[in-house]
Amino acid sequence: MQIVFALYEEFTALDAVGPYEVLSRLPGATAVFAAMERGPVRTDGALTVMAEAALEEIDRCDVLVVPGGPGTRDVVLGDQRYVDWVRRVHPTTRWTTSVCSGSLILGAAGLLRGLDATTHWGLRKELEATGARYVPERTVEQGRILTAAGVSAGIDMALTLAARIGGDVAAQAIQLWIEYDPQPPFDSGSPAKASPETLDFVATHLAPG
Amino acid sequence: MQIVFALYEEFTALDAVGPYEVLSRLPGATAVFAAMERGPVRTDGALTVMAEAALEEIDRCDVLVVPGGPGTRDVVLGDQRYVDWVRRVHPTTRWTTSVCSGSLILGAAGLLRGLDATTHWGLRKELEATGARYVPERTVEQGRILTAAGVSAGIDMALTLAARIGGDVAAQAIQLWIEYDPQPPFDSGSPAKASPETLDFVATHLAPG
């Protein structure tokens, strides 16, 4: 089972690494980090990772993971090679997935028209512009397309998918191995739970221009 | 504020990337991925990341993050350069932290003697052999040393630390931005919660030799 993490400049590292730590531990899984060109790929911060394959060398895969990040904008508005590749490989996959703004790329490829889907809480309108119905859930499953909410939601999405692929026990074992027993010190992970001060801080310091 | 992620061959990617996605978003923070040598560093799987600095070029930092992973064994039993560097830089930090088996490295550097600390649930004895008292908590704070439990616990530890550094609102805003509102589809993230079948699956398929 080949799992392709399709990277691009300025993706958000955790969007890819969260699902990777879950899905790559399924027995028989092979993870491939790929991008338009082989070689270093900058994330949206200080981290650079290596793409070991070029997307255009890959003509099929079992699982496709499209991460989000500020670079989504260039992927969607840029030269279309990445979006064209997603459109081409999707019919070959068992599962096509996205995390955070990665769903805007699936949408740009025309895969979400008329479907429920999710994305980062700040991008509802952008998702709906692709013809999807935004659902504020952690993971939205529509046939063989799974979309996850923002950044860290990819871990939850991947556990759901791991259970579909390998069964509940395999998914539970991976959860145990990565000790995913979350106990955040605050309960501020969604806009409905966040204080006005927190929302102000996000707008001032964290939201991209 | 300089945050150094001190990598080594066969570290576990999420151990570093989880805290990175939290801490690097603090206003004024600069993240640096470093290793004994600059250049590509293999994780314990298909992912390779770039070290942009050599550890021995760094003689001080504000926050040190030591990830875990199967490579911990070679770091602790190998040529001691990494452990010596940790011992040397620790007096300069405001915060010295570890995730998963990274605490075995802090222990090898002599930093945990007589202190409470934590690690991956499977490594209690190895941690105690360094003179620490194992505590089965998600994050253990002892003065300016924070240790986190296995792999994904680094996200929770980093939110705790983000609040110490930047205040509760900053930490809550980062939690909201990365949409860390965990809703795993199973409740199997600690040995006490896992079924016998799940523990068997871990022993058969996931636990390293």
Short mmCIF file of C-alpha atoms in Angstrom, two decimals:
data_model
loop_
_atom_site.label_atom_id
_atom_site.label_comp_id
_atom_site.label_asym_id
_atom_site.label_seq_id
_atom_site.Cartn_x
_atom_site.Cartn_y
_atom_site.Cartn_z
CA MET A 1 0.00 0.00 0.00
CA GLN A 2 1.63 3.18 -1.21
CA ILE A 3 0.76 6.41 0.62
CA VAL A 4 1.81 9.58 -1.16
CA PHE A 5 2.27 12.84 0.75
CA ALA A 6 2.08 15.44 -2.00
CA LEU A 7 4.12 18.42 -0.82
CA TYR A 8 4.53 21.94 -2.16
CA GLU A 9 6.39 25.06 -1.05
CA GLU A 10 4.97 26.57 2.16
CA PHE A 11 2.89 23.61 3.25
CA THR A 12 2.35 23.29 7.00
CA ALA A 13 4.58 20.52 8.35
CA LEU A 14 2.15 19.04 10.88
CA ASP A 15 -0.55 18.68 8.21
CA ALA A 16 1.63 16.04 6.58
CA VAL A 17 3.58 14.68 9.55
CA GLY A 18 0.49 14.00 11.70
CA PRO A 19 -1.12 11.62 9.17
CA TYR A 20 2.31 10.22 8.26
CA GLU A 21 3.00 9.09 11.82
CA VAL A 22 -0.31 7.22 11.82
CA LEU A 23 -0.65 5.83 8.29
CA SER A 24 2.97 4.83 7.75
CA ARG A 25 2.73 2.51 10.77
CA LEU A 26 0.05 0.35 9.16
CA PRO A 27 1.50 -3.08 8.34
CA GLY A 28 2.46 -3.16 4.66
CA ALA A 29 2.37 0.60 4.19
CA THR A 30 5.02 2.50 2.25
CA ALA A 31 5.12 6.27 2.63
CA VAL A 32 6.47 8.48 -0.16
CA PHE A 33 7.10 12.20 0.20
CA ALA A 34 6.81 13.77 -3.24
CA ALA A 35 6.60 17.25 -4.76
CA MET A 36 6.67 18.78 -8.24
CA GLU A 37 10.45 18.41 -8.14
CA ARG A 38 12.60 16.06 -6.09
CA GLY A 39 14.72 17.72 -3.42
CA PRO A 40 14.22 20.15 -0.56
CA VAL A 41 10.74 21.58 0.01
CA ARG A 42 10.33 24.54 2.34
CA THR A 43 7.44 24.42 4.77
CA ASP A 44 5.71 27.62 5.92
CA GLY A 45 8.37 28.02 8.62
CA ALA A 46 11.97 27.12 9.45
CA LEU A 47 11.63 23.45 8.54
CA THR A 48 12.67 22.07 5.15
CA VAL A 49 11.93 18.46 4.20
CA MET A 50 13.07 16.31 1.31
CA ALA A 51 10.83 15.17 -1.53
CA GLU A 52 12.16 11.77 -2.57
CA ALA A 53 10.04 11.57 -5.73
CA ALA A 54 8.58 13.92 -8.32
CA LEU A 55 4.79 13.85 -8.49
CA GLU A 56 4.83 13.39 -12.25
CA GLU A 57 6.76 10.12 -11.77
CA ILE A 58 3.79 8.78 -9.80
CA ASP A 59 0.82 7.66 -11.86
CA ARG A 60 -1.10 5.84 -9.17
CA CYS A 61 -1.21 5.41 -5.41
CA ASP A 62 -3.39 3.80 -2.78
CA VAL A 63 -3.67 6.76 -0.44
CA LEU A 64 -3.12 10.41 -1.33
CA VAL A 65 -2.59 12.96 1.44
CA VAL A 66 -2.76 16.64 0.45
CA PRO A 67 -1.58 18.89 3.30
CA GLY A 68 -2.61 22.51 3.76
CA GLY A 69 -0.64 25.64 4.43
CA PRO A 70 -0.21 29.16 3.08
CA GLY A 71 1.31 27.69 -0.10
CA THR A 72 -2.13 26.38 -1.08
CA ARG A 73 -2.82 29.75 -2.64
CA ASP A 74 0.04 29.42 -5.13
CA VAL A 75 -0.88 25.82 -5.90
CA VAL A 76 -4.46 26.79 -6.72
CA LEU A 77 -3.71 30.06 -8.52
CA GLY A 78 -0.36 29.07 -10.02
CA ASP A 79 0.68 26.89 -12.93
CA GLN A 80 -1.86 24.10 -12.29
CA ARG A 81 0.64 21.24 -12.59
CA TYR A 82 -0.01 20.10 -9.01
CA VAL A 83 -3.79 20.44 -9.37
CA ASP A 84 -3.70 18.59 -12.71
CA TRP A 85 -1.69 15.80 -11.08
CA VAL A 86 -4.25 15.47 -8.27
CA ARG A 87 -7.06 15.30 -10.84
CA ARG A 88 -5.16 12.61 -12.76
CA VAL A 89 -4.15 10.40 -9.82
CA HIS A 90 -7.43 10.58 -7.89
CA PRO A 91 -9.19 7.93 -10.04
CA THR A 92 -6.40 5.48 -9.12
CA THR A 93 -6.57 5.92 -5.34
CA ARG A 94 -8.44 3.94 -2.75
CA TRP A 95 -8.52 7.03 -0.57
CA THR A 96 -7.94 10.68 -1.39
CA THR A 97 -7.49 12.89 1.67
CA SER A 98 -6.69 16.43 2.69
CA VAL A 99 -5.79 18.31 5.85
CA CYS A 100 -6.61 21.96 6.56
CA SER A 101 -6.49 24.11 3.38
CA GLY A 102 -5.47 21.04 1.40
CA SER A 103 -9.19 20.66 0.72
CA LEU A 104 -9.02 23.84 -1.37
CA ILE A 105 -6.67 21.94 -3.67
CA LEU A 106 -9.03 18.96 -3.89
CA GLY A 107 -11.75 21.51 -4.62
CA ALA A 108 -9.68 23.20 -7.33
CA ALA A 109 -9.26 19.78 -8.93
CA GLY A 110 -13.04 19.51 -9.07
CA LEU A 111 -13.27 16.62 -6.61
CA LEU A 112 -15.57 18.20 -4.02
CA ARG A 113 -18.46 19.55 -6.08
CA GLY A 114 -21.70 18.77 -4.27
CA LEU A 115 -19.90 16.97 -1.44
CA ASP A 116 -19.64 17.70 2.28
CA ALA A 117 -16.09 18.63 3.20
CA THR A 118 -14.08 20.49 5.81
CA THR A 119 -11.03 22.73 6.12
CA HIS A 120 -9.41 25.16 8.58
CA TRP A 121 -12.12 27.08 10.45
CA GLY A 122 -10.96 30.33 8.81
CA LEU A 123 -11.47 29.11 5.24
CA ARG A 124 -15.13 28.17 5.03
CA LYS A 125 -15.93 30.60 2.22
CA GLU A 126 -12.92 29.58 0.16
CA LEU A 127 -13.95 25.93 0.45
CA GLU A 128 -17.55 26.63 -0.51
CA ALA A 129 -16.34 28.53 -3.58
CA THR A 130 -15.14 25.16 -4.92
CA GLY A 131 -18.68 23.75 -4.82
CA ALA A 132 -18.34 21.85 -1.54
CA ARG A 133 -20.65 22.14 1.47
CA TYR A 134 -18.54 23.15 4.49
CA VAL A 135 -19.13 20.97 7.56
CA PRO A 136 -17.47 22.01 10.84
CA GLU A 137 -16.38 18.50 11.77
CA ARG A 138 -12.95 17.14 12.60
CA THR A 139 -13.06 14.61 9.74
CA VAL A 140 -15.60 14.47 6.92
CA GLU A 141 -15.88 11.21 5.00
CA GLN A 142 -17.64 11.12 1.63
CA GLY A 143 -17.11 7.86 -0.16
CA ARG A 144 -13.36 7.55 -0.62
CA ILE A 145 -12.63 11.22 0.02
CA LEU A 146 -11.71 12.27 3.56
CA THR A 147 -11.13 15.91 4.46
CA ALA A 148 -9.82 17.03 7.85
CA ALA A 149 -10.15 20.36 9.65
CA GLY A 150 -7.14 22.55 10.48
CA VAL A 151 -3.54 21.34 10.94
CA SER A 152 -3.70 18.95 13.93
CA ALA A 153 -7.00 17.43 12.73
CA GLY A 154 -4.99 15.33 10.30
CA ILE A 155 -4.07 13.03 13.18
CA ASP A 156 -7.73 12.28 13.92
CA MET A 157 -8.52 11.89 10.23
CA ALA A 158 -5.64 9.46 9.82
CA LEU A 159 -6.79 7.30 12.73
CA THR A 160 -10.25 7.11 11.14
CA LEU A 161 -8.66 6.12 7.85
CA ALA A 162 -6.26 3.65 9.50
CA ALA A 163 -9.30 1.85 10.89
CA ARG A 164 -10.94 1.71 7.45
CA ILE A 165 -7.75 0.26 5.95
CA GLY A 166 -6.40 -1.97 8.71
CA GLY A 167 -9.28 -2.41 11.13
CA ASP A 168 -10.04 -0.89 14.51
CA VAL A 169 -7.37 -2.83 16.40
CA ALA A 170 -4.61 -1.64 14.08
CA ALA A 171 -5.76 1.96 14.43
CA GLN A 172 -6.03 1.66 18.20
CA ALA A 173 -2.55 0.12 18.39
CA ILE A 174 -1.08 3.00 16.40
CA GLN A 175 -2.89 5.46 18.67
CA LEU A 176 -1.32 3.72 21.66
CA TRP A 177 2.14 3.59 20.10
CA ILE A 178 2.16 7.32 19.36
CA GLU A 179 0.57 7.82 22.79
CA TYR A 180 -2.21 9.93 21.35
CA ASP A 181 -4.11 10.47 24.57
CA PRO A 182 -4.53 14.22 24.14
CA GLN A 183 -4.65 16.39 27.26
CA PRO A 184 -4.16 19.95 26.08
CA PRO A 185 -3.72 22.37 28.99
CA PHE A 186 -6.45 24.62 27.52
CA ASP A 187 -9.75 24.01 25.72
CA SER A 188 -9.36 26.60 23.02
CA GLY A 189 -9.06 24.54 19.86
CA SER A 190 -12.14 25.77 18.02
CA PRO A 191 -13.62 29.24 17.47
CA ALA A 192 -16.70 28.32 19.52
CA LYS A 193 -14.52 27.60 22.54
CA ALA A 194 -12.05 30.48 22.20
CA SER A 195 -12.29 33.71 24.21
CA PRO A 196 -12.54 37.13 22.50
CA GLU A 197 -8.94 37.84 23.62
CA THR A 198 -7.80 34.63 21.95
CA LEU A 199 -9.58 35.49 18.70
CA ASP A 200 -7.99 38.97 18.82
CA PHE A 201 -4.56 37.44 19.33
CA VAL A 202 -5.05 35.16 16.34
CA ALA A 203 -6.14 38.07 14.14
CA THR A 204 -3.17 40.20 15.25
CA HIS A 205 -0.36 37.65 15.36
CA LEU A 206 -1.24 34.44 13.55
CA ALA A 207 -3.70 34.89 10.68
CA PRO A 208 -1.92 35.21 7.36
CA GLY A 209 -2.32 38.54 5.57
CA MET B 1 13.94 33.79 21.40
CA GLN B 2 15.84 30.98 19.71
CA ILE B 3 14.31 27.49 19.85
CA VAL B 4 16.63 24.68 18.85
CA PHE B 5 15.27 21.34 17.69
CA ALA B 6 18.24 19.03 18.13
CA LEU B 7 17.86 16.23 15.60
CA TYR B 8 19.70 12.95 15.08
CA GLU B 9 19.36 10.00 12.73
CA GLU B 10 16.16 7.99 13.33
CA PHE B 11 14.35 10.54 15.44
CA THR B 12 10.54 10.39 15.25
CA ALA B 13 9.28 13.27 13.11
CA LEU B 14 6.17 14.13 15.13
CA ASP B 15 8.23 14.43 18.33
CA ALA B 16 9.89 17.51 16.80
CA VAL B 17 7.18 18.77 14.45
CA GLY B 18 4.44 18.82 17.11
CA PRO B 19 6.30 21.22 19.43
CA TYR B 20 7.64 23.14 16.42
CA GLU B 21 4.14 23.97 15.15
CA VAL B 22 3.29 25.38 18.58
CA LEU B 23 6.50 27.08 19.76
CA SER B 24 7.57 28.60 16.43
CA ARG B 25 4.28 30.54 16.33
CA LEU B 26 5.09 32.48 19.49
CA PRO B 27 5.72 36.12 18.61
CA GLY B 28 9.47 36.72 18.43
CA ALA B 29 10.38 33.05 18.19
CA THR B 30 13.00 31.72 15.79
CA ALA B 31 13.14 27.98 15.22
CA VAL B 32 16.37 26.26 14.22
CA PHE B 33 16.61 22.63 13.16
CA ALA B 34 20.11 21.42 13.94
CA ALA B 35 22.01 18.12 14.08
CA MET B 36 25.61 16.99 14.54
CA GLU B 37 26.18 17.83 10.87
CA ARG B 38 24.25 20.18 8.62
CA GLY B 39 22.25 18.56 5.85
CA PRO B 40 19.71 15.78 5.52
CA VAL B 41 18.68 13.87 8.65
CA ARG B 42 16.71 10.66 8.27
CA THR B 43 13.79 10.15 10.62
CA ASP B 44 12.76 6.65 11.73
CA GLY B 45 10.67 6.31 8.57
CA ALA B 46 10.42 7.58 5.00
CA LEU B 47 10.77 11.25 5.90
CA THR B 48 14.09 13.11 5.70
CA VAL B 49 14.41 16.68 6.99
CA MET B 50 17.17 19.24 6.67
CA ALA B 51 19.38 20.38 9.53
CA GLU B 52 20.20 24.02 8.82
CA ALA B 53 22.86 24.27 11.53
CA ALA B 54 25.42 22.04 13.21
CA LEU B 55 24.87 21.63 16.94
CA GLU B 56 28.47 22.48 17.69
CA GLU B 57 27.96 25.91 16.07
CA ILE B 58 25.31 26.63 18.71
CA ASP B 59 26.64 27.59 22.13
CA ARG B 60 23.44 28.86 23.66
CA CYS B 61 19.69 28.85 23.07
CA ASP B 62 16.52 29.89 24.85
CA VAL B 63 14.56 26.69 24.34
CA LEU B 64 16.00 23.27 23.60
CA VAL B 65 13.72 20.51 22.27
CA VAL B 66 15.13 16.98 22.24
CA PRO B 67 12.87 14.61 20.29
CA GLY B 68 12.69 10.87 20.81
CA GLY B 69 12.80 7.96 18.43
CA PRO B 70 14.64 4.69 17.90
CA GLY B 71 17.85 6.66 17.22
CA THR B 72 17.98 7.61 20.90
CA ARG B 73 19.81 4.37 21.53
CA ASP B 74 22.73 5.31 19.27
CA VAL B 75 22.84 8.83 20.70
CA VAL B 76 23.11 7.50 24.24
CA LEU B 77 25.41 4.57 23.53
CA GLY B 78 27.37 6.13 20.67
CA ASP B 79 30.13 8.72 20.44
CA GLN B 80 28.67 11.08 23.11
CA ARG B 81 29.05 14.25 21.02
CA TYR B 82 25.30 14.91 21.07
CA VAL B 83 25.00 14.13 24.79
CA ASP B 84 28.02 16.32 25.55
CA TRP B 85 26.46 19.17 23.56
CA VAL B 86 23.21 18.86 25.54
CA ARG B 87 25.15 18.95 28.80
CA ARG B 88 27.04 22.04 27.63
CA VAL B 89 24.08 24.02 26.29
CA HIS B 90 21.61 23.22 29.08
CA PRO B 91 23.05 25.84 31.50
CA THR B 92 22.35 28.52 28.85
CA THR B 93 18.69 27.67 28.23
CA ARG B 94 15.57 29.11 29.76
CA TRP B 95 13.82 25.81 29.06
CA THR B 96 15.19 22.38 28.28
CA THR B 97 12.59 19.94 27.00
CA SER B 98 12.20 16.44 25.64
CA VAL B 99 9.53 14.37 23.94
CA CYS B 100 9.16 10.58 24.20
CA SER B 101 12.55 8.82 24.50
CA GLY B 102 14.27 12.21 24.23
CA SER B 103 14.20 12.17 28.04
CA LEU B 104 16.68 9.27 27.94
CA ILE B 105 19.11 11.69 26.30
CA LEU B 106 18.50 14.34 28.97
CA GLY B 107 19.04 11.57 31.49
CA ALA B 108 22.28 10.45 29.83
CA ALA B 109 23.48 14.04 30.10
CA GLY B 110 22.87 13.83 33.85
CA LEU B 111 20.06 16.39 33.87
CA LEU B 112 17.32 14.28 35.42
CA ARG B 113 18.98 12.80 38.52
CA GLY B 114 16.53 12.96 41.39
CA LEU B 115 13.86 14.65 39.29
CA ASP B 116 10.38 13.59 38.23
CA ALA B 117 10.26 13.01 34.47
CA THR B 118 8.32 11.17 31.82
CA THR B 119 8.87 9.31 28.53
CA HIS B 120 7.08 6.87 26.21
CA TRP B 121 5.00 4.42 28.27
CA GLY B 122 7.23 1.53 27.14
CA LEU B 123 10.46 3.07 28.47
CA ARG B 124 9.86 3.55 32.17
CA LYS B 125 12.77 1.34 33.26
CA GLU B 126 15.21 2.96 30.84
CA LEU B 127 14.26 6.38 32.17
CA GLU B 128 14.62 5.33 35.78
CA ALA B 129 18.09 3.94 35.01
CA THR B 130 19.19 7.57 34.47
CA GLY B 131 18.25 8.49 38.04
CA ALA B 132 14.87 10.05 37.27
CA ARG B 133 11.56 9.15 38.90
CA TYR B 134 9.12 8.10 36.15
CA VAL B 135 5.74 9.86 36.33
CA PRO B 136 2.98 8.69 33.97
CA GLU B 137 1.84 12.21 33.08
CA ARG B 138 1.47 13.90 29.71
CA THR B 139 3.92 16.68 30.65
CA VAL B 140 6.19 16.79 33.70
CA GLU B 141 7.59 20.17 34.70
CA GLN B 142 10.54 20.37 37.09
CA GLY B 143 11.93 23.87 37.26
CA ARG B 144 13.04 24.70 33.75
CA ILE B 145 13.04 21.10 32.50
CA LEU B 146 9.89 19.81 30.82
CA THR B 147 9.59 16.22 29.69
CA ALA B 148 6.67 14.90 27.61
CA ALA B 149 5.27 11.40 27.22
CA GLY B 150 5.31 9.54 23.88
CA VAL B 151 5.35 11.15 20.41
CA SER B 152 2.11 13.16 20.23
CA ALA B 153 2.48 14.36 23.85
CA GLY B 154 4.95 16.95 22.59
CA ILE B 155 2.00 19.03 21.36
CA ASP B 156 0.52 19.21 24.86
CA MET B 157 3.93 19.91 26.41
CA ALA B 158 4.56 22.70 23.93
CA LEU B 159 1.23 24.37 24.71
CA THR B 160 2.11 24.28 28.41
CA LEU B 161 5.49 25.82 27.62
CA ALA B 162 4.00 28.38 25.22
CA ALA B 163 1.85 29.62 28.09
CA ARG B 164 4.88 29.91 30.39
CA ILE B 165 6.75 31.91 27.74
CA GLY B 166 4.03 33.99 26.11
CA GLY B 167 1.09 33.80 28.50
CA ASP B 168 -2.15 31.84 28.40
CA VAL B 169 -3.75 33.90 25.63
CA ALA B 170 -0.83 33.33 23.27
CA ALA B 171 -0.93 29.59 23.94
CA GLN B 172 -4.70 29.45 23.49
CA ALA B 173 -4.44 31.41 20.23
CA ILE B 174 -1.87 28.97 18.88
CA GLN B 175 -4.10 26.07 19.94
CA LEU B 176 -6.94 27.67 18.00
CA TRP B 177 -4.81 28.40 14.95
CA ILE B 178 -3.61 24.81 14.67
CA GLU B 179 -7.18 23.75 15.49
CA TYR B 180 -6.01 21.46 18.27
CA ASP B 181 -9.43 20.33 19.45
CA PRO B 182 -8.61 16.65 19.51
CA GLN B 183 -11.38 14.16 18.79
CA PRO B 184 -9.70 10.84 18.17
CA PRO B 185 -12.12 8.19 16.92
CA PHE B 186 -10.90 5.79 19.63
CA ASP B 187 -9.84 6.14 23.26
CA SER B 188 -6.80 3.93 23.14
CA GLY B 189 -3.92 6.34 23.69
CA SER B 190 -2.54 4.91 26.94
CA PRO B 191 -1.84 1.36 28.12
CA ALA B 192 -4.52 1.66 30.82
CA LYS B 193 -7.15 2.33 28.16
CA ALA B 194 -6.02 -0.17 25.54
CA SER B 195 -7.57 -3.59 25.02
CA PRO B 196 -5.53 -6.80 25.25
CA GLU B 197 -5.85 -7.15 21.45
CA THR B 198 -4.44 -3.67 21.00
CA LEU B 199 -1.49 -4.42 23.28
CA ASP B 200 -0.86 -7.64 21.35
CA PHE B 201 -0.92 -5.75 18.06
CA VAL B 202 1.62 -3.25 19.38
CA ALA B 203 3.92 -6.04 20.56
CA THR B 204 3.67 -7.85 17.24
CA HIS B 205 3.74 -5.01 14.73
CA LEU B 206 4.94 -1.76 16.28
CA ALA B 207 7.33 -2.19 19.19
CA PRO B 208 10.93 -1.97 18.03
CA GLY B 209 13.05 -5.08 18.51
#
